PDB file of C-alpha atoms in Angstrom:
ATOM      1  CA  UNK Z   3     116.861 112.813 124.962  1.00  0.00           C
ATOM      2  CA  UNK Z   4     117.609 116.418 124.040  1.00  0.00           C
ATOM      3  CA  UNK Z   5     115.438 118.122 126.701  1.00  0.00           C
ATOM      4  CA  UNK Z   6     117.087 118.003 130.163  1.00  0.00           C
ATOM      5  CA  UNK Z   7     115.792 119.311 133.417  1.00  0.00           C
ATOM      6  CA  UNK Z   8     119.263 120.132 134.628  1.00  0.00           C
ATOM      7  CA  UNK Z   9     119.911 123.895 134.878  1.00  0.00           C
ATOM      8  CA  UNK Z  10     116.335 124.648 134.018  1.00  0.00           C
ATOM      9  CA  UNK Z  11     114.864 127.739 135.720  1.00  0.00           C
ATOM     10  CA  UNK Z  12     111.603 127.313 137.625  1.00  0.00           C
ATOM     11  CA  UNK Z  13     109.887 129.590 135.151  1.00  0.00           C
ATOM     12  CA  UNK Z  14     111.020 127.232 132.310  1.00  0.00           C
ATOM     13  CA  UNK Z  15     110.181 123.958 134.056  1.00  0.00           C
ATOM     14  CA  UNK Z  16     106.501 123.873 133.077  1.00  0.00           C
ATOM     15  CA  UNK Z  17     107.282 124.534 129.382  1.00  0.00           C
ATOM     16  CA  UNK Z  18     109.926 121.804 129.358  1.00  0.00           C
ATOM     17  CA  UNK Z  19     107.490 119.288 131.156  1.00  0.00           C
ATOM     18  CA  UNK Z  20     104.796 119.975 128.589  1.00  0.00           C
ATOM     19  CA  UNK Z  21     107.252 119.064 125.868  1.00  0.00           C
ATOM     20  CA  UNK Z  22     108.315 115.770 127.323  1.00  0.00           C
ATOM     21  CA  UNK Z  23     105.069 114.629 128.936  1.00  0.00           C
ATOM     22  CA  UNK Z  24     101.372 115.197 128.661  1.00  0.00           C
ATOM     23  CA  UNK Z  25      98.849 115.707 131.552  1.00  0.00           C
ATOM     24  CA  UNK Z  26      95.334 114.480 131.827  1.00  0.00           C
ATOM     25  CA  UNK Z  27      94.186 118.145 132.058  1.00  0.00           C
ATOM     26  CA  UNK Z  28      95.720 118.874 128.717  1.00  0.00           C
ATOM     27  CA  UNK Z  29      94.010 115.903 127.091  1.00  0.00           C
ATOM     28  CA  UNK Z  30      90.643 116.843 128.653  1.00  0.00           C
ATOM     29  CA  UNK Z  31      91.027 120.460 127.355  1.00  0.00           C
ATOM     30  CA  UNK Z  32      91.186 119.041 123.789  1.00  0.00           C
ATOM     31  CA  UNK Z  33      87.427 118.361 123.942  1.00  0.00           C
ATOM     32  CA  UNK Z  34      86.697 121.923 122.807  1.00  0.00           C
ATOM     33  CA  UNK Z  35      88.956 121.988 119.674  1.00  0.00           C
ATOM     34  CA  UNK Z  36      87.840 118.432 118.804  1.00  0.00           C
ATOM     35  CA  UNK Z  37      84.294 119.664 118.309  1.00  0.00           C
ATOM     36  CA  UNK Z  38      85.297 121.289 115.028  1.00  0.00           C
ATOM     37  CA  UNK Z  39      87.125 118.165 113.658  1.00  0.00           C
ATOM     38  CA  UNK Z  40      85.604 115.312 111.572  1.00  0.00           C
ATOM     39  CA  UNK Z  41      86.411 111.648 111.047  1.00  0.00           C
ATOM     40  CA  UNK Z  42      86.309 111.207 107.334  1.00  0.00           C
ATOM     41  CA  UNK Z  43      89.103 109.286 105.875  1.00  0.00           C
ATOM     42  CA  UNK Z  44      88.861 108.569 102.168  1.00  0.00           C
ATOM     43  CA  UNK Z  45      88.677 104.827 101.457  1.00  0.00           C
ATOM     44  CA  UNK Z  46      88.076 103.552  97.996  1.00  0.00           C
ATOM     45  CA  UNK Z  47      88.078  99.840  97.177  1.00  0.00           C
ATOM     46  CA  UNK Z  48      87.314 100.086  93.456  1.00  0.00           C
ATOM     47  CA  UNK Z  49      87.731 102.589  90.634  1.00  0.00           C
ATOM     48  CA  UNK Z  50      84.311 101.718  89.399  1.00  0.00           C
ATOM     49  CA  UNK Z  51      81.019 103.445  90.359  1.00  0.00           C
ATOM     50  CA  UNK Z  52      79.851 102.386  93.759  1.00  0.00           C
ATOM     51  CA  UNK Z  53      83.396 101.532  94.928  1.00  0.00           C
ATOM     52  CA  UNK Z  54      83.228 103.569  98.060  1.00  0.00           C
ATOM     53  CA  UNK Z  55      82.785 101.561 101.249  1.00  0.00           C
ATOM     54  CA  UNK Z  56      79.819 102.545 103.370  1.00  0.00           C
ATOM     55  CA  UNK Z  57      80.833 103.604 106.984  1.00  0.00           C
ATOM     56  CA  UNK Z  58      77.340 102.705 108.209  1.00  0.00           C
ATOM     57  CA  UNK Z  59      76.193  99.256 109.330  1.00  0.00           C
ATOM     58  CA  UNK Z  60      74.248  97.076 106.900  1.00  0.00           C
ATOM     59  CA  UNK Z  61      72.464  99.314 104.467  1.00  0.00           C
ATOM     60  CA  UNK Z  62      73.528 102.317 106.422  1.00  0.00           C
ATOM     61  CA  UNK Z  63      69.909 103.050 107.659  1.00  0.00           C
ATOM     62  CA  UNK Z  64      67.728 101.758 110.516  1.00  0.00           C
ATOM     63  CA  UNK Z  65      63.947 101.741 110.704  1.00  0.00           C
ATOM     64  CA  UNK Z  66      62.463 104.828 112.400  1.00  0.00           C
ATOM     65  CA  UNK Z  67      58.616 104.932 111.765  1.00  0.00           C
ATOM     66  CA  UNK Z  68      55.810 104.190 109.332  1.00  0.00           C
ATOM     67  CA  UNK Z  69      53.469 106.761 107.784  1.00  0.00           C
ATOM     68  CA  UNK Z  70      51.051 107.068 104.872  1.00  0.00           C
ATOM     69  CA  UNK Z  71      52.520 106.743 101.393  1.00  0.00           C
ATOM     70  CA  UNK Z  72      53.117 110.083  99.659  1.00  0.00           C
ATOM     71  CA  UNK Z  73      53.770 110.637  95.981  1.00  0.00           C
ATOM     72  CA  UNK Z  74      57.553 110.445  95.370  1.00  0.00           C
ATOM     73  CA  UNK Z  75      58.158 107.897  98.068  1.00  0.00           C
ATOM     74  CA  UNK Z  76      60.314 104.922  97.112  1.00  0.00           C
ATOM     75  CA  UNK Z  77      57.991 101.991  96.430  1.00  0.00           C
ATOM     76  CA  UNK Z  78      60.728  99.548  97.763  1.00  0.00           C
ATOM     77  CA  UNK Z  79      60.060 101.150 101.221  1.00  0.00           C
ATOM     78  CA  UNK Z  80      56.319 100.293 101.285  1.00  0.00           C
ATOM     79  CA  UNK Z  81      55.362  98.569 104.509  1.00  0.00           C
ATOM     80  CA  UNK Z  82      53.164  95.734 103.103  1.00  0.00           C
ATOM     81  CA  UNK Z  83      52.076  94.442 106.493  1.00  0.00           C
ATOM     82  CA  UNK Z  84      50.721  97.829 107.737  1.00  0.00           C
ATOM     83  CA  UNK Z  85      49.280  98.423 104.205  1.00  0.00           C
ATOM     84  CA  UNK Z  86      47.355  95.048 104.243  1.00  0.00           C
ATOM     85  CA  UNK Z  87      46.143  95.603 107.850  1.00  0.00           C
ATOM     86  CA  UNK Z  88      44.948  99.141 107.339  1.00  0.00           C
ATOM     87  CA  UNK Z  89      43.855  99.075 103.699  1.00  0.00           C
ATOM     88  CA  UNK Z  90      45.891 102.239 103.122  1.00  0.00           C
ATOM     89  CA  UNK Z  91      49.356 102.341 101.615  1.00  0.00           C
ATOM     90  CA  UNK Z  92      52.102 102.998 104.146  1.00  0.00           C
ATOM     91  CA  UNK Z  93      55.865 103.502 103.702  1.00  0.00           C
ATOM     92  CA  UNK Z  94      58.747 102.909 106.082  1.00  0.00           C
ATOM     93  CA  UNK Z  95      60.955 105.789 107.092  1.00  0.00           C
ATOM     94  CA  UNK Z  96      64.649 105.249 107.978  1.00  0.00           C
ATOM     95  CA  UNK Z  97      67.313 107.306 109.628  1.00  0.00           C
ATOM     96  CA  UNK Z  98      70.980 106.976 109.279  1.00  0.00           C
ATOM     97  CA  UNK Z  99      72.653 104.684 111.694  1.00  0.00           C
ATOM     98  CA  UNK Z 100      75.815 106.658 112.227  1.00  0.00           C
ATOM     99  CA  UNK Z 101      77.194 105.005 115.414  1.00  0.00           C
ATOM    100  CA  UNK Z 102      80.282 103.008 114.594  1.00  0.00           C
ATOM    101  CA  UNK Z 103      83.315 102.001 116.534  1.00  0.00           C
ATOM    102  CA  UNK Z 104      86.434 104.093 116.428  1.00  0.00           C
ATOM    103  CA  UNK Z 105      89.547 102.401 117.526  1.00  0.00           C
ATOM    104  CA  UNK Z 106      92.786 104.278 118.220  1.00  0.00           C
ATOM    105  CA  UNK Z 107      96.061 102.314 118.332  1.00  0.00           C
ATOM    106  CA  UNK Z 108      98.939 104.336 119.877  1.00  0.00           C
ATOM    107  CA  UNK Z 109     102.602 103.562 119.989  1.00  0.00           C
ATOM    108  CA  UNK Z 110     104.269 104.436 123.296  1.00  0.00           C
ATOM    109  CA  UNK Z 111     107.554 102.542 122.808  1.00  0.00           C
ATOM    110  CA  UNK Z 112     110.840 104.057 123.934  1.00  0.00           C
ATOM    111  CA  UNK Z 113     111.666 105.518 120.540  1.00  0.00           C
ATOM    112  CA  UNK Z 114     108.492 107.658 120.776  1.00  0.00           C
ATOM    113  CA  UNK Z 115     109.952 109.438 123.865  1.00  0.00           C
ATOM    114  CA  UNK Z 116     112.311 111.650 121.845  1.00  0.00           C
ATOM    115  CA  UNK Z 117     112.449 115.113 120.186  1.00  0.00           C
ATOM    116  CA  UNK Z 118     114.837 117.728 119.152  1.00  0.00           C
ATOM    117  CA  UNK Z 119     112.246 120.342 118.195  1.00  0.00           C
ATOM    118  CA  UNK Z 120     108.592 120.842 119.315  1.00  0.00           C
ATOM    119  CA  UNK Z 121     107.385 118.184 121.639  1.00  0.00           C
ATOM    120  CA  UNK Z 122     108.278 114.477 122.227  1.00  0.00           C
ATOM    121  CA  UNK Z 123     106.794 112.133 119.587  1.00  0.00           C
ATOM    122  CA  UNK Z 124     104.900 110.447 122.486  1.00  0.00           C
ATOM    123  CA  UNK Z 125     103.403 113.828 123.469  1.00  0.00           C
ATOM    124  CA  UNK Z 126     102.251 114.564 119.842  1.00  0.00           C
ATOM    125  CA  UNK Z 127     100.810 111.038 119.554  1.00  0.00           C
ATOM    126  CA  UNK Z 128      98.888 111.321 122.820  1.00  0.00           C
ATOM    127  CA  UNK Z 129      97.468 114.712 121.751  1.00  0.00           C
ATOM    128  CA  UNK Z 130      96.388 113.356 118.361  1.00  0.00           C
ATOM    129  CA  UNK Z 131      94.734 110.345 120.083  1.00  0.00           C
ATOM    130  CA  UNK Z 132      93.013 112.643 122.511  1.00  0.00           C
ATOM    131  CA  UNK Z 133      91.623 114.781 119.760  1.00  0.00           C
ATOM    132  CA  UNK Z 134      90.298 111.778 117.834  1.00  0.00           C
ATOM    133  CA  UNK Z 135      88.833 110.299 120.962  1.00  0.00           C
ATOM    134  CA  UNK Z 136      86.846 113.507 121.754  1.00  0.00           C
ATOM    135  CA  UNK Z 137      85.836 113.876 118.066  1.00  0.00           C
ATOM    136  CA  UNK Z 138      84.406 110.273 118.102  1.00  0.00           C
ATOM    137  CA  UNK Z 139      82.438 111.206 121.277  1.00  0.00           C
ATOM    138  CA  UNK Z 140      81.082 114.439 119.682  1.00  0.00           C
ATOM    139  CA  UNK Z 141      79.797 112.414 116.778  1.00  0.00           C
ATOM    140  CA  UNK Z 142      78.152 109.861 118.944  1.00  0.00           C
ATOM    141  CA  UNK Z 143      80.506 107.098 117.865  1.00  0.00           C
ATOM    142  CA  UNK Z 144      81.805 104.402 120.242  1.00  0.00           C
ATOM    143  CA  UNK Z 145      85.425 104.598 120.923  1.00  0.00           C
ATOM    144  CA  UNK Z 146      88.093 102.255 122.179  1.00  0.00           C
ATOM    145  CA  UNK Z 147      91.776 101.699 121.790  1.00  0.00           C
ATOM    146  CA  UNK Z 148      95.085  99.927 121.989  1.00  0.00           C
ATOM    147  CA  UNK Z 149      98.139 101.262 123.632  1.00  0.00           C
ATOM    148  CA  UNK Z 150     101.424  99.409 123.400  1.00  0.00           C
ATOM    149  CA  UNK Z 151     104.965  99.915 124.708  1.00  0.00           C
ATOM    150  CA  UNK Z 152     108.228  97.863 124.654  1.00  0.00           C
ATOM    151  CA  UNK Z 153     106.963  95.617 127.372  1.00  0.00           C
ATOM    152  CA  UNK Z 154     103.067  95.491 127.022  1.00  0.00           C
ATOM    153  CA  UNK Z 155      99.994  95.870 124.975  1.00  0.00           C
ATOM    154  CA  UNK Z 156      96.501  96.827 126.276  1.00  0.00           C
ATOM    155  CA  UNK Z 157      93.163  97.007 124.577  1.00  0.00           C
ATOM    156  CA  UNK Z 158      90.088  99.033 125.624  1.00  0.00           C
ATOM    157  CA  UNK Z 159      86.783  97.792 124.168  1.00  0.00           C
ATOM    158  CA  UNK Z 160      84.734 100.525 122.289  1.00  0.00           C
ATOM    159  CA  UNK Z 161      82.105 102.197 124.522  1.00  0.00           C
ATOM    160  CA  UNK Z 162      79.906 105.270 124.233  1.00  0.00           C
ATOM    161  CA  UNK Z 163      80.037 108.538 125.909  1.00  0.00           C
ATOM    162  CA  UNK Z 164      82.429 110.785 127.808  1.00  0.00           C
ATOM    163  CA  UNK Z 165      83.222 108.039 130.244  1.00  0.00           C
ATOM    164  CA  UNK Z 166      84.832 105.987 127.427  1.00  0.00           C
ATOM    165  CA  UNK Z 167      87.052 108.904 126.416  1.00  0.00           C
ATOM    166  CA  UNK Z 168      88.192 109.578 129.994  1.00  0.00           C
ATOM    167  CA  UNK Z 169      88.965 105.888 130.419  1.00  0.00           C
ATOM    168  CA  UNK Z 170      91.081 106.047 127.250  1.00  0.00           C
ATOM    169  CA  UNK Z 171      92.801 109.258 128.321  1.00  0.00           C
ATOM    170  CA  UNK Z 172      93.767 107.838 131.746  1.00  0.00           C
ATOM    171  CA  UNK Z 173      95.286 104.742 129.993  1.00  0.00           C
ATOM    172  CA  UNK Z 174      97.378 107.151 127.874  1.00  0.00           C
ATOM    173  CA  UNK Z 175      98.993 108.839 130.816  1.00  0.00           C
ATOM    174  CA  UNK Z 176      99.159 105.707 133.012  1.00  0.00           C
ATOM    175  CA  UNK Z 177     100.248 102.858 130.738  1.00  0.00           C
ATOM    176  CA  UNK Z 178     100.388  99.384 132.261  1.00  0.00           C
ATOM    177  CA  UNK Z 179     103.690  97.506 132.268  1.00  0.00           C
ATOM    178  CA  UNK Z 180     102.674  93.936 131.462  1.00  0.00           C
ATOM    179  CA  UNK Z 181     106.167  92.406 131.579  1.00  0.00           C
ATOM    180  CA  UNK Z 182     106.222  91.215 127.959  1.00  0.00           C
ATOM    181  CA  UNK Z 183     109.584  91.052 126.427  1.00  0.00           C
ATOM    182  CA  UNK Z 184     110.537  92.266 122.964  1.00  0.00           C
ATOM    183  CA  UNK Z 185     107.021  93.205 121.721  1.00  0.00           C
ATOM    184  CA  UNK Z 186     106.871  93.696 117.919  1.00  0.00           C
ATOM    185  CA  UNK Z 187     104.528  95.396 115.530  1.00  0.00           C
ATOM    186  CA  UNK Z 188     103.697  91.947 114.242  1.00  0.00           C
ATOM    187  CA  UNK Z 189     102.443  90.950 117.658  1.00  0.00           C
ATOM    188  CA  UNK Z 190     100.657  94.239 118.222  1.00  0.00           C
ATOM    189  CA  UNK Z 191      98.767  94.351 114.953  1.00  0.00           C
ATOM    190  CA  UNK Z 192      97.873  90.699 115.151  1.00  0.00           C
ATOM    191  CA  UNK Z 193      96.049  91.482 118.409  1.00  0.00           C
ATOM    192  CA  UNK Z 194      94.599  94.599 116.880  1.00  0.00           C
ATOM    193  CA  UNK Z 195      93.070  92.606 113.929  1.00  0.00           C
ATOM    194  CA  UNK Z 196      91.474  90.248 116.503  1.00  0.00           C
ATOM    195  CA  UNK Z 197      89.953  92.926 118.592  1.00  0.00           C
ATOM    196  CA  UNK Z 198      88.581  95.397 116.105  1.00  0.00           C
ATOM    197  CA  UNK Z 199      85.156  94.697 114.707  1.00  0.00           C
ATOM    198  CA  UNK Z 200      84.431  94.851 110.903  1.00  0.00           C
ATOM    199  CA  UNK Z 201      83.199  98.274 109.853  1.00  0.00           C
ATOM    200  CA  UNK Z 202      85.349 100.102 112.453  1.00  0.00           C
ATOM    201  CA  UNK Z 203      87.321 103.254 111.783  1.00  0.00           C
ATOM    202  CA  UNK Z 204      90.937 102.551 112.943  1.00  0.00           C
ATOM    203  CA  UNK Z 205      93.656 105.106 113.555  1.00  0.00           C
ATOM    204  CA  UNK Z 206      97.253 103.890 114.005  1.00  0.00           C
ATOM    205  CA  UNK Z 207      99.632 106.493 115.506  1.00  0.00           C
ATOM    206  CA  UNK Z 208     103.208 105.539 115.375  1.00  0.00           C
ATOM    207  CA  UNK Z 209     106.771 106.139 114.017  1.00  0.00           C
ATOM    208  CA  UNK Z 210     106.379 102.669 112.446  1.00  0.00           C
ATOM    209  CA  UNK Z 211     109.765 101.461 113.504  1.00  0.00           C
ATOM    210  CA  UNK Z 212     110.078  97.611 112.902  1.00  0.00           C
ATOM    211  CA  UNK Z 213     107.494  97.227 110.217  1.00  0.00           C
ATOM    212  CA  UNK Z 214     108.084  93.939 108.285  1.00  0.00           C
ATOM    213  CA  UNK Z 215     106.190  91.689 105.909  1.00  0.00           C
ATOM    214  CA  UNK Z 216     104.409  89.826 108.734  1.00  0.00           C
ATOM    215  CA  UNK Z 217     103.272  93.054 110.338  1.00  0.00           C
ATOM    216  CA  UNK Z 218     102.073  94.369 107.027  1.00  0.00           C
ATOM    217  CA  UNK Z 219      99.991  91.197 106.560  1.00  0.00           C
ATOM    218  CA  UNK Z 220      98.026  92.019 109.657  1.00  0.00           C
ATOM    219  CA  UNK Z 221      97.430  95.484 108.582  1.00  0.00           C
ATOM    220  CA  UNK Z 222      96.184  94.175 105.182  1.00  0.00           C
ATOM    221  CA  UNK Z 223      93.824  91.831 106.920  1.00  0.00           C
ATOM    222  CA  UNK Z 224      92.540  94.804 109.020  1.00  0.00           C
ATOM    223  CA  UNK Z 225      92.037  96.961 105.991  1.00  0.00           C
ATOM    224  CA  UNK Z 226      89.781  94.354 104.337  1.00  0.00           C
ATOM    225  CA  UNK Z 227      86.947  95.074 106.692  1.00  0.00           C
ATOM    226  CA  UNK Z 228      87.819  98.563 108.239  1.00  0.00           C
ATOM    227  CA  UNK Z 229      88.748 101.963 107.311  1.00  0.00           C
ATOM    228  CA  UNK Z 230      92.412 102.467 108.430  1.00  0.00           C
ATOM    229  CA  UNK Z 231      94.312 105.635 108.922  1.00  0.00           C
ATOM    230  CA  UNK Z 232      98.072 105.537 109.403  1.00  0.00           C
ATOM    231  CA  UNK Z 233      99.510 108.614 111.227  1.00  0.00           C
ATOM    232  CA  UNK Z 234     103.314 108.637 110.736  1.00  0.00           C
ATOM    233  CA  UNK Z 235     105.005 110.551 113.574  1.00  0.00           C
ATOM    234  CA  UNK Z 236     108.680 111.761 113.233  1.00  0.00           C
ATOM    235  CA  UNK Z 237     111.131 114.238 114.528  1.00  0.00           C
ATOM    236  CA  UNK Z 238     112.914 116.594 111.925  1.00  0.00           C
ATOM    237  CA  UNK Z 239     116.261 115.210 112.954  1.00  0.00           C
ATOM    238  CA  UNK Z 240     115.169 111.732 111.982  1.00  0.00           C
ATOM    239  CA  UNK Z 241     114.589 112.828 108.440  1.00  0.00           C
ATOM    240  CA  UNK Z 242     117.621 115.068 107.892  1.00  0.00           C
ATOM    241  CA  UNK Z 243     120.771 115.514 109.966  1.00  0.00           C
ATOM    242  CA  UNK Z 244     122.975 118.576 110.008  1.00  0.00           C
ATOM    243  CA  UNK Z 245     125.672 118.514 107.221  1.00  0.00           C
ATOM    244  CA  UNK Z 246     128.601 119.202 109.461  1.00  0.00           C
ATOM    245  CA  UNK Z 247     129.887 118.722 112.972  1.00  0.00           C
ATOM    246  CA  UNK Z 248     130.010 115.850 115.502  1.00  0.00           C
ATOM    247  CA  UNK Z 249     126.981 114.993 117.623  1.00  0.00           C
ATOM    248  CA  UNK Z 250     126.422 112.884 120.683  1.00  0.00           C
ATOM    249  CA  UNK Z 251     123.156 110.939 121.128  1.00  0.00           C
ATOM    250  CA  UNK Z 252     122.275 109.264 124.442  1.00  0.00           C
ATOM    251  CA  UNK Z 253     119.310 107.436 126.000  1.00  0.00           C
ATOM    252  CA  UNK Z 254     121.149 107.754 129.399  1.00  0.00           C
ATOM    253  CA  UNK Z 255     122.380 104.206 129.013  1.00  0.00           C
ATOM    254  CA  UNK Z 256     124.250 104.244 125.703  1.00  0.00           C
ATOM    255  CA  UNK Z 257     126.151 106.903 123.798  1.00  0.00           C
ATOM    256  CA  UNK Z 258     126.415 107.202 120.042  1.00  0.00           C
ATOM    257  CA  UNK Z 259     128.691 109.696 118.340  1.00  0.00           C
ATOM    258  CA  UNK Z 260     127.688 110.787 114.824  1.00  0.00           C
ATOM    259  CA  UNK Z 261     130.185 112.594 112.485  1.00  0.00           C
ATOM    260  CA  UNK Z 262     128.124 114.577 110.002  1.00  0.00           C
ATOM    261  CA  UNK Z 263     131.323 115.324 108.025  1.00  0.00           C
ATOM    262  CA  UNK Z 264     131.282 111.628 106.908  1.00  0.00           C
ATOM    263  CA  UNK Z 265     129.103 112.033 103.803  1.00  0.00           C
ATOM    264  CA  UNK Z 266     128.573 108.319 103.292  1.00  0.00           C
ATOM    265  CA  UNK Z 267     127.324 108.016 106.903  1.00  0.00           C
ATOM    266  CA  UNK Z 268     125.035 111.022 106.292  1.00  0.00           C
ATOM    267  CA  UNK Z 269     123.570 109.578 103.121  1.00  0.00           C
ATOM    268  CA  UNK Z 270     122.996 106.196 104.750  1.00  0.00           C
ATOM    269  CA  UNK Z 271     121.196 107.818 107.780  1.00  0.00           C
ATOM    270  CA  UNK Z 272     118.849 109.828 105.527  1.00  0.00           C
ATOM    271  CA  UNK Z 273     118.292 106.862 103.266  1.00  0.00           C
ATOM    272  CA  UNK Z 274     117.214 104.689 106.181  1.00  0.00           C
ATOM    273  CA  UNK Z 275     114.529 107.166 107.229  1.00  0.00           C
ATOM    274  CA  UNK Z 276     113.340 107.652 103.585  1.00  0.00           C
ATOM    275  CA  UNK Z 277     112.950 103.952 103.146  1.00  0.00           C
ATOM    276  CA  UNK Z 278     110.878 103.614 106.330  1.00  0.00           C
ATOM    277  CA  UNK Z 279     108.622 106.524 105.163  1.00  0.00           C
ATOM    278  CA  UNK Z 280     108.217 105.131 101.669  1.00  0.00           C
ATOM    279  CA  UNK Z 281     107.428 101.619 103.033  1.00  0.00           C
ATOM    280  CA  UNK Z 282     104.567 102.961 105.183  1.00  0.00           C
ATOM    281  CA  UNK Z 283     103.222 105.168 102.311  1.00  0.00           C
ATOM    282  CA  UNK Z 284     103.269 102.192  99.915  1.00  0.00           C
ATOM    283  CA  UNK Z 285     101.378  99.965 102.487  1.00  0.00           C
ATOM    284  CA  UNK Z 286      98.754 102.632 102.769  1.00  0.00           C
ATOM    285  CA  UNK Z 287      98.488 103.066  99.006  1.00  0.00           C
ATOM    286  CA  UNK Z 288      98.248  99.323  98.271  1.00  0.00           C
ATOM    287  CA  UNK Z 289      95.567  98.627 100.909  1.00  0.00           C
ATOM    288  CA  UNK Z 290      93.534 101.857 100.326  1.00  0.00           C
ATOM    289  CA  UNK Z 291      94.414 103.308 103.709  1.00  0.00           C
ATOM    290  CA  UNK Z 292      94.636 106.949 104.526  1.00  0.00           C
ATOM    291  CA  UNK Z 293      98.285 108.176 105.252  1.00  0.00           C
ATOM    292  CA  UNK Z 294      99.030 111.237 107.433  1.00  0.00           C
ATOM    293  CA  UNK Z 295     102.528 112.454 108.042  1.00  0.00           C
ATOM    294  CA  UNK Z 296     103.050 114.590 111.226  1.00  0.00           C
ATOM    295  CA  UNK Z 297     106.227 116.296 112.527  1.00  0.00           C
ATOM    296  CA  UNK Z 298     106.907 116.963 116.162  1.00  0.00           C
ATOM    297  CA  UNK Z 299     106.769 120.661 115.273  1.00  0.00           C
ATOM    298  CA  UNK Z 300     103.303 120.378 113.804  1.00  0.00           C
ATOM    299  CA  UNK Z 301     100.145 121.534 115.503  1.00  0.00           C
ATOM    300  CA  UNK Z 302      98.021 118.365 116.024  1.00  0.00           C
ATOM    301  CA  UNK Z 303      94.743 120.109 115.473  1.00  0.00           C
ATOM    302  CA  UNK Z 304      95.903 121.482 112.062  1.00  0.00           C
ATOM    303  CA  UNK Z 305      97.453 118.160 111.218  1.00  0.00           C
ATOM    304  CA  UNK Z 306      94.031 116.531 111.553  1.00  0.00           C
ATOM    305  CA  UNK Z 307      92.440 119.264 109.446  1.00  0.00           C
ATOM    306  CA  UNK Z 308      94.670 118.673 106.398  1.00  0.00           C
ATOM    307  CA  UNK Z 309      93.010 117.374 103.298  1.00  0.00           C
ATOM    308  CA  UNK Z 310      93.432 113.662 102.970  1.00  0.00           C
TER     309      UNK Z 310
END
């Protein structure tokens, strides 16, 4: 942790707290900005015409009413039963069935509780999740989620309305400790693929530490039937270390000394991050998922407005 409450003046305490943790009030206040956001990831299964995957159930329409046939109406929509009964040609009218499940998977493992600039990765992740949850509610979509930490994983079934969002936000700030040991992304995404219904829009917010072939296989299975968005969270120090000096890192249990003057150590460190980033990008590209990269210094609202 780089933010410390020691020697912090009272006037500075609130600012520090907002960087290392997020309050329910802050997440509720995101309802306003979320009204101007959209949930439109680009998902293409084929380069040929008609390769776009419909985000609506079935034909993407549901029956609304029947009225007299008018010139220009699609003859395939003629209601033959009403036509036969009345002796006059009637056509069916449909409206778009836009309600769909939106599922938000959020990483709350220990490595997410870190930052050198901006806010903790966990705070940024929670704000992104809150914005997405409110956006789903504004669009009339059902929303649910999955929150996982080092020792537990919890799923919330998609539901409609403000109550569903508040239930999810409360779960974000009060995660349950389930006593599971050494939880892995393979385990988490296996559960995710079992809980998410086909046709859902799935957001995965994580730093993606621990991705392996087995975990990737569960993502691939999920992407076969859902639109998946991968949001890669990172701190600037993870991508690039200072080029000189000695630095001490601690999680209050272990200390690690890094010597930036050791060029080989510096190269290995930056290479490790680049490989993880490239791995997640390639997974997204191979399985037609949307990829979003977000730094702890980024504004979460602007991050979700970036063109995909």
